[in-house]
Short mmCIF file of C-alpha atoms in Angstrom, two decimals:
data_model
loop_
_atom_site.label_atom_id
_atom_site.label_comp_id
_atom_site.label_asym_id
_atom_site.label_seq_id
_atom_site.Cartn_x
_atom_site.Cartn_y
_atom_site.Cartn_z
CA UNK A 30 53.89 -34.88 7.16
CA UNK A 31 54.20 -31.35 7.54
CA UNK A 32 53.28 -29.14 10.63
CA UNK A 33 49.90 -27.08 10.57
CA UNK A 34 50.54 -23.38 11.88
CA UNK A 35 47.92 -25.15 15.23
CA UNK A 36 50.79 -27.78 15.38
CA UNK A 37 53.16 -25.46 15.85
CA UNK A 38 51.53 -23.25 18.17
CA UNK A 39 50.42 -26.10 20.64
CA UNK A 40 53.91 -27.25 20.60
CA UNK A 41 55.44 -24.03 21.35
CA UNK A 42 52.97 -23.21 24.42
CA UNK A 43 54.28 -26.41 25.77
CA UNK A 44 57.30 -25.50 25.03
CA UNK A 45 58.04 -24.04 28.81
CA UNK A 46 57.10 -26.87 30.48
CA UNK A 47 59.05 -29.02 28.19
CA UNK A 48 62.64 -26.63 28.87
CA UNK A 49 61.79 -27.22 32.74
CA UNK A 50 60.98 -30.57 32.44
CA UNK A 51 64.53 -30.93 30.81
CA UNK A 52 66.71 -28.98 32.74
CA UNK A 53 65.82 -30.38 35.96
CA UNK A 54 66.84 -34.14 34.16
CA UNK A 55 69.84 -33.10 32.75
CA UNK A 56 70.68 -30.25 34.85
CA UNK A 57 71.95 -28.32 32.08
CA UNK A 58 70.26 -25.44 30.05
CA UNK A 59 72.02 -26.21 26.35
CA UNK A 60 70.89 -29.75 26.61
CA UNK A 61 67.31 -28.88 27.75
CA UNK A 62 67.14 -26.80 24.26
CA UNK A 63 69.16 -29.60 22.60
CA UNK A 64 66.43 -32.36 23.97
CA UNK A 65 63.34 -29.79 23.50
CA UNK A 66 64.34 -29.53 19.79
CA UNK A 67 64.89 -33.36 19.40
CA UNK A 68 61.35 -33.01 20.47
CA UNK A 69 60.17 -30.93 18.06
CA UNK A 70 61.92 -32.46 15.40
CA UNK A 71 60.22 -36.07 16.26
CA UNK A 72 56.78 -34.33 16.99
CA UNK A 73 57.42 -32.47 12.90
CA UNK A 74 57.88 -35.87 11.97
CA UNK A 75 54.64 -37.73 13.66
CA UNK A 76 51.21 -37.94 11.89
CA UNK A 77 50.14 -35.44 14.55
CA UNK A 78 46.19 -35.54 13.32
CA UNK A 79 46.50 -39.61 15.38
CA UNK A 80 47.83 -38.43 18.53
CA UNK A 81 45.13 -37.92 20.84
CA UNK A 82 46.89 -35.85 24.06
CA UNK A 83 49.53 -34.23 22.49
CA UNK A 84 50.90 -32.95 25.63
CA UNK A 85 51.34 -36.51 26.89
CA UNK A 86 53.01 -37.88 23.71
CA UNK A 87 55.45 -34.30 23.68
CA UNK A 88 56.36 -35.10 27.37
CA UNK A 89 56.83 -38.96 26.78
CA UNK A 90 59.49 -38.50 24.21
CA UNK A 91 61.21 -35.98 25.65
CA UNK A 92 61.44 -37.66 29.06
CA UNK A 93 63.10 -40.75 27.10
CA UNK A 94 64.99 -38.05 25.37
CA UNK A 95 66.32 -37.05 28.23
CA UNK A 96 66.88 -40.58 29.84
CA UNK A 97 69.00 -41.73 26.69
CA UNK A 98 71.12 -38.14 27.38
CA UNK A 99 71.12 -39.01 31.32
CA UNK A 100 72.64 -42.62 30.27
CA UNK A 101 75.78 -41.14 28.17
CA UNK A 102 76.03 -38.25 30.17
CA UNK A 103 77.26 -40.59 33.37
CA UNK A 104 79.90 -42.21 30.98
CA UNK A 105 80.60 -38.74 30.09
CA UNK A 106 81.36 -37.44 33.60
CA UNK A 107 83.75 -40.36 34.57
CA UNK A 108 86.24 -38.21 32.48
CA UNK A 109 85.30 -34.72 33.45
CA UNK A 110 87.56 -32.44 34.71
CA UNK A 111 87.61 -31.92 38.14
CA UNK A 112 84.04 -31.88 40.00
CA UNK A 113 81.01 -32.08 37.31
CA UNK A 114 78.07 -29.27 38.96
CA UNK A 115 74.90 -27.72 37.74
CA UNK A 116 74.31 -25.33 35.29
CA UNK A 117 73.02 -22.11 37.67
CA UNK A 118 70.19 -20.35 36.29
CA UNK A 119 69.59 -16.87 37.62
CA UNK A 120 66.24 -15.06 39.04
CA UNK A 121 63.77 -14.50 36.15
CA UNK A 122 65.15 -17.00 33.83
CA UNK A 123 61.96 -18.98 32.59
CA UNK A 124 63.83 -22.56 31.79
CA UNK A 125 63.04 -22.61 36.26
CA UNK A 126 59.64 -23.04 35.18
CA UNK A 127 56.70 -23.56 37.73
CA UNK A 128 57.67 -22.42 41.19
CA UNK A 129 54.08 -22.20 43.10
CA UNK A 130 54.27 -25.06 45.47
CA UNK A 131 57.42 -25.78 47.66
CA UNK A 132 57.59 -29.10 45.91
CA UNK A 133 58.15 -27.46 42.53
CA UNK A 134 60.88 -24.81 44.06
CA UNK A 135 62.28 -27.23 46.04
CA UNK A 136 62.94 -29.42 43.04
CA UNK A 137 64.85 -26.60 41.08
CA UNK A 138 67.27 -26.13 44.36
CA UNK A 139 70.47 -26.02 43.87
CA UNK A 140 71.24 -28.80 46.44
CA UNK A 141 68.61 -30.54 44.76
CA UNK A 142 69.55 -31.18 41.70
CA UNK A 143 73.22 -31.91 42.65
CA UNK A 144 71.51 -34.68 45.03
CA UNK A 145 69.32 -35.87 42.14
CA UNK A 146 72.56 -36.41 40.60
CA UNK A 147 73.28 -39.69 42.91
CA UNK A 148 69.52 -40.99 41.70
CA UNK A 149 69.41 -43.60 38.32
CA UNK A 150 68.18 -41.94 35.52
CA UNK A 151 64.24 -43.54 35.74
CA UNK A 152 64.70 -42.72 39.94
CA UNK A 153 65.16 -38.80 38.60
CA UNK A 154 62.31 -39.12 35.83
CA UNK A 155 60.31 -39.89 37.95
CA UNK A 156 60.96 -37.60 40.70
CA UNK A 157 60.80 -34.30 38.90
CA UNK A 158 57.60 -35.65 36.95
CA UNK A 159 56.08 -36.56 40.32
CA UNK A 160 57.31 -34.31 42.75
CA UNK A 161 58.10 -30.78 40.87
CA UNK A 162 54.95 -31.39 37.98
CA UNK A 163 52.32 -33.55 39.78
CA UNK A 164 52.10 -36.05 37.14
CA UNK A 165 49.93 -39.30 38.26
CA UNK A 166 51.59 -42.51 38.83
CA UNK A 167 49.18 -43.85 35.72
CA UNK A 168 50.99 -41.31 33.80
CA UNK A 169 54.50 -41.58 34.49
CA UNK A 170 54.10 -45.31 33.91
CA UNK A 171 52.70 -44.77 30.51
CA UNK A 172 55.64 -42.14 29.99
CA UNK A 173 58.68 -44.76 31.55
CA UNK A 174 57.02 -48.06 30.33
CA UNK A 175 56.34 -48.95 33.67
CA UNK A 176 53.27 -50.65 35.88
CA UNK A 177 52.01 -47.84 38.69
CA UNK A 178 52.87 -49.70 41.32
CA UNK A 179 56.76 -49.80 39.96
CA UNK A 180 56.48 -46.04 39.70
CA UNK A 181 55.36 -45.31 43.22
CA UNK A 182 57.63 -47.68 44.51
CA UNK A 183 60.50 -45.83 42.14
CA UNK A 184 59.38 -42.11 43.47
CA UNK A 185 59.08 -43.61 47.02
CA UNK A 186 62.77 -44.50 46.65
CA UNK A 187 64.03 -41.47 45.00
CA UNK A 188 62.71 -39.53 47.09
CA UNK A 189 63.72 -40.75 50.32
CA UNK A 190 67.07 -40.71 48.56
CA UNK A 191 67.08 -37.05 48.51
CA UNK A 192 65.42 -36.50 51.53
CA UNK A 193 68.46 -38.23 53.46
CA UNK A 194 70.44 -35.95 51.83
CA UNK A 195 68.81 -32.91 52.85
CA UNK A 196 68.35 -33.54 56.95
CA UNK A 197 68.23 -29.87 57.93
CA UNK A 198 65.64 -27.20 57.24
CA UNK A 199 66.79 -24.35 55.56
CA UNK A 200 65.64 -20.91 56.53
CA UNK A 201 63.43 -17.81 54.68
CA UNK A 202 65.34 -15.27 52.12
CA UNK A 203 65.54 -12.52 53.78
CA UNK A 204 67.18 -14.00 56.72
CA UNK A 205 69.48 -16.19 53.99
CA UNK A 206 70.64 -12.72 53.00
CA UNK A 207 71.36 -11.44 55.44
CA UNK A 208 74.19 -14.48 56.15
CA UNK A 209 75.65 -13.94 52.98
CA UNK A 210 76.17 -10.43 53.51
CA UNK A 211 77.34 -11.50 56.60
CA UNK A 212 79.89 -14.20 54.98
CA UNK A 213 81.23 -11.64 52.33
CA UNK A 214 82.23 -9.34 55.39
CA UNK A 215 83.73 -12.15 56.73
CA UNK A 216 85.47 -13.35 53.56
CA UNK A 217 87.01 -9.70 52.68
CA UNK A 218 88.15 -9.40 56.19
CA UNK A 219 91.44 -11.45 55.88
CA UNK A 220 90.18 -13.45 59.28
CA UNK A 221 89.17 -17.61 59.50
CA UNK A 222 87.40 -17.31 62.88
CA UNK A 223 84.66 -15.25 61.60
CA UNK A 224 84.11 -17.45 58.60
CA UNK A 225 84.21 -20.54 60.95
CA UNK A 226 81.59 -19.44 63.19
CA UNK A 227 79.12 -18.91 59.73
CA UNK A 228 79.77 -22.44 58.91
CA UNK A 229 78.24 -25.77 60.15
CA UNK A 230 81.00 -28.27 61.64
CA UNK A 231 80.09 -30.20 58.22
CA UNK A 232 80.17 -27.72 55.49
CA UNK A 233 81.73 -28.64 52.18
CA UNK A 234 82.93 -26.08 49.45
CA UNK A 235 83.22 -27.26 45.82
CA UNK A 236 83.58 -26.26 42.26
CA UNK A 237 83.56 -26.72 39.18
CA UNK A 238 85.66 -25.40 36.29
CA UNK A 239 85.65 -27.78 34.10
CA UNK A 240 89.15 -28.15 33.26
CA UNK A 241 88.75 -24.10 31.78
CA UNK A 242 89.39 -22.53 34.94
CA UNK A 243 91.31 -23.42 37.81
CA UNK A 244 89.33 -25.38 40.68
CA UNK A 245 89.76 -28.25 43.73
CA UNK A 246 89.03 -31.80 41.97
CA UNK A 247 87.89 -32.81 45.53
CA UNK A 248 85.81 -30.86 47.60
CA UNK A 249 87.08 -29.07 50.78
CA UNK A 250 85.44 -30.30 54.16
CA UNK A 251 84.85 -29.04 57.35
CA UNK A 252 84.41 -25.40 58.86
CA UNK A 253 87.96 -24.65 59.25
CA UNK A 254 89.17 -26.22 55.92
CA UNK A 255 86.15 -24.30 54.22
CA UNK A 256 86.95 -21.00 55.92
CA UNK A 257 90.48 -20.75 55.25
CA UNK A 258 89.33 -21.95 51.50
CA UNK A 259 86.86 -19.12 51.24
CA UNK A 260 89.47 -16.14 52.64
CA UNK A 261 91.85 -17.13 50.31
CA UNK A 262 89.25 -16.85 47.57
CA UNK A 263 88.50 -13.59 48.01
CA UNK A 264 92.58 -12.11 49.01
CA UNK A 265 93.60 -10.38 46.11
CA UNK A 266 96.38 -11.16 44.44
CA UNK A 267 97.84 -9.73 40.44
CA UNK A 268 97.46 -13.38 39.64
CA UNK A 269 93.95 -13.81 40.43
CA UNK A 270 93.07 -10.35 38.34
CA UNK A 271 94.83 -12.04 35.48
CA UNK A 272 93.12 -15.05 35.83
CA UNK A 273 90.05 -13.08 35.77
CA UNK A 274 90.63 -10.62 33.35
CA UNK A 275 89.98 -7.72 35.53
CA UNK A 276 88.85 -6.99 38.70
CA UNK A 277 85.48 -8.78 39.82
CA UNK A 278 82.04 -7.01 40.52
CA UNK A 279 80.67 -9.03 43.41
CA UNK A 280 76.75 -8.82 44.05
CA UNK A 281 73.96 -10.86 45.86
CA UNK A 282 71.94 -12.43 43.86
CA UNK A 283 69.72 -15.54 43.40
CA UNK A 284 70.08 -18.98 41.46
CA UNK A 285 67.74 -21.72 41.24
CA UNK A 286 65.67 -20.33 43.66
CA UNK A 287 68.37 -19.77 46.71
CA UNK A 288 71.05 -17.53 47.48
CA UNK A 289 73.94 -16.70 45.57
CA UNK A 290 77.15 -14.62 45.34
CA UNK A 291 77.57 -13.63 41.65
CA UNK A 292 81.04 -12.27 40.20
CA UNK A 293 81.52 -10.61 36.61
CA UNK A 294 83.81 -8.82 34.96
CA UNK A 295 83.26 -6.19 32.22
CA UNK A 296 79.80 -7.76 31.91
CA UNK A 297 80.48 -11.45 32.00
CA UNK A 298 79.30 -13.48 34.69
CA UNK A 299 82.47 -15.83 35.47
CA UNK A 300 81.45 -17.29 39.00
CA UNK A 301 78.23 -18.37 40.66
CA UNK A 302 78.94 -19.32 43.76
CA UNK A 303 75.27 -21.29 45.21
CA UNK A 304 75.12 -21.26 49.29
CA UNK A 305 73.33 -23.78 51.39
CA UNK A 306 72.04 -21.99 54.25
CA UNK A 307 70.88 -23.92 57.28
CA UNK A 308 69.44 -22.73 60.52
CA UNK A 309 72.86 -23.72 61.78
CA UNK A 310 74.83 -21.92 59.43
CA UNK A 311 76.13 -22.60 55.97
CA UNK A 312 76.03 -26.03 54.98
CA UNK A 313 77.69 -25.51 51.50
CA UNK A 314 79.06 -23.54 48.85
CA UNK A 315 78.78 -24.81 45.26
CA UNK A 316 80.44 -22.86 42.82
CA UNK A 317 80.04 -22.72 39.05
CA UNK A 318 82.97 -21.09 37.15
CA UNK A 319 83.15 -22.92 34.13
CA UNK A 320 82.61 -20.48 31.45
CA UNK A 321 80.67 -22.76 29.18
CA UNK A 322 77.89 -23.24 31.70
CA UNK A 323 77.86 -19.44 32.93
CA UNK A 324 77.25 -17.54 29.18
CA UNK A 325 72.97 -18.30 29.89
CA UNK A 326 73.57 -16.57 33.47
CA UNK A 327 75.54 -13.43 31.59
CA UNK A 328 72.78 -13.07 28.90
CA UNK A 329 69.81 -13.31 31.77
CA UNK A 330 71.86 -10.74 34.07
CA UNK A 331 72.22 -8.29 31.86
CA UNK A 332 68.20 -8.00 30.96
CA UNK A 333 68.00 -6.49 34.48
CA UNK A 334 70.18 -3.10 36.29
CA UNK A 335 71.54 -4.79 39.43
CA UNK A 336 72.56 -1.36 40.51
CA UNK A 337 76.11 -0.99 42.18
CA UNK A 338 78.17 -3.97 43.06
CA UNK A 339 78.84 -4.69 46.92
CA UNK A 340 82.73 -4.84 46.00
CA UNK A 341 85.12 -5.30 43.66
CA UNK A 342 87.08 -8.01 43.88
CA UNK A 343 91.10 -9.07 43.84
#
């Protein structure tokens, strides 16, 4: 049956919550618009005049949508290249969704989703149903096919699974700023000590480049190993401009809700790197630099003038 013009406009003003339903699943920004338009495809295809919460049925198949994509997507990642990370999306970008309650930015978190990673693929349905879009138990079970009681005891689970990853509070933004601006002096100056002291005993550096760009299969662990990691990364070198294809402009910025050191060259963003920051120092550094998962994070930087670059890099 074909859509009515109403049809089409209640589907696209769920539309939002739909894309950040789906990228906190997948973790990936193409396949939340891939699994939103499977959507809309089934929902052009339903007798839509017998639904009775359209919301609810819209939400239920792309959830499954989504689990059936979290299912192959594990297969998938036994034979990825190197270290498999989230997509970053930038300030501003509207796939982040609702970010009102610290439940909702807390579930966008970098660290966050690369925990919720570790979950089954009904443990992460229905976390970020529960936790990031305060869905009833009564619903999710409708949505997963489960009883209630299964689904509390499922987001009970879940989410001490990502709580137990997460044991240390992390601290405000302007104060997180101010340690990365502190940890890019410190990067640039050529020294480990100061980069040590910045670091927890415990912190962990790793990337992802997908097999496209250089980067550690395994991650690096430990303050020293992760300082002398992170002033190598920023020493120039004429092989690192050539990788590059130019010299890097190096800003602050923000992904996902936390701090971030963003690199791009002649426009094109071509490393995010996503900090951890801890009241007793930084915890982690995550960085994205495989192009295919960076061209959203060009398109949304250059809507906005950053102004001047700290530094240019290499």
């Amino acid at each position: 049956m074909g859509l009515t013009v109403d049809d089409v406009d209640r589907f696209e003003r769920s539309r939002p919550r739909l894309e950040a339903i789906a990228y906190r699943l997948l973790g990936s920004a193409s396949e939340a618009e891939d699994a939103v338009q499977d959507t809309f495809l089934r929902w052009q295809a339903a007798d839509t005049g017998r639904i009775e919460v359209p919301e609810a049925w819209l939400t239920k198949v792309l959830t499954n949508l989504c689990l059936n994509q979290l299912t192959s997507a594990r297969a998938r990642r036994e034979t990825y290249v190197g270290q498999w990370l989230p997509e970053p999306l930038l300030a501003g970008d509207p796939m982040l969704g609702p970010v009102d309650t610290a439940e909702q930015r807390d579930s966008l978190s970098y660290a966050v989703l690369v925990l919720l990673e570790r979950l089954s693929p009904a443990e992460r349905a229905v976390y970020v149903l529960r936790e990031a879009f305060g869905y009833p138990h009564r619903e999710i079970a409708a949505i997963l096919d489960l009883t209630e009681a299964a689904s509390q005891q499922t987001f009970h689970r879940a989410r001490k699974h990502v709580a137990d990853g997460r044991p240390r509070a992390e601290i405000d933004g302007a104060a997180a700023r101010r340690v990365v601006e502190e940890f890019l002096a410190a990067a640039t100056s050529g020294r480990t000590e100061p980069l040590v002291r910045l670091l927890t005993q415990d912190a962990v550096a790793v990337g992802d480049g997908g097999g496209k760009v250089p980067a550690r299969a395994t991650a690096f662990e430990g303050a020293r190993a992760v300082a002398m990691f992170m002033r190598g990364l920023f020493k120039p070198s004429p092989a690192k401009r050539a990788l590059a294809g130019g010299s890097p402009e190096v800003y602050i910025g923000t992904a996902n809700g936390g701090p971030a050191v963003v690199a791009l060259v002649d426009g094109r963003v071509i490393g995010v790197i996503c900090l951890e920051i801890t009241a007793e120092g930084i915890a982690a550094f995550r960085s994205q630099v495989n192009p295919d998962k960076l061209e959203r994070a060009t398109l949304r930087w250059a809507r906005e003038d950053h102004g001047a670059p700290l530094f240019h890099a290499y």
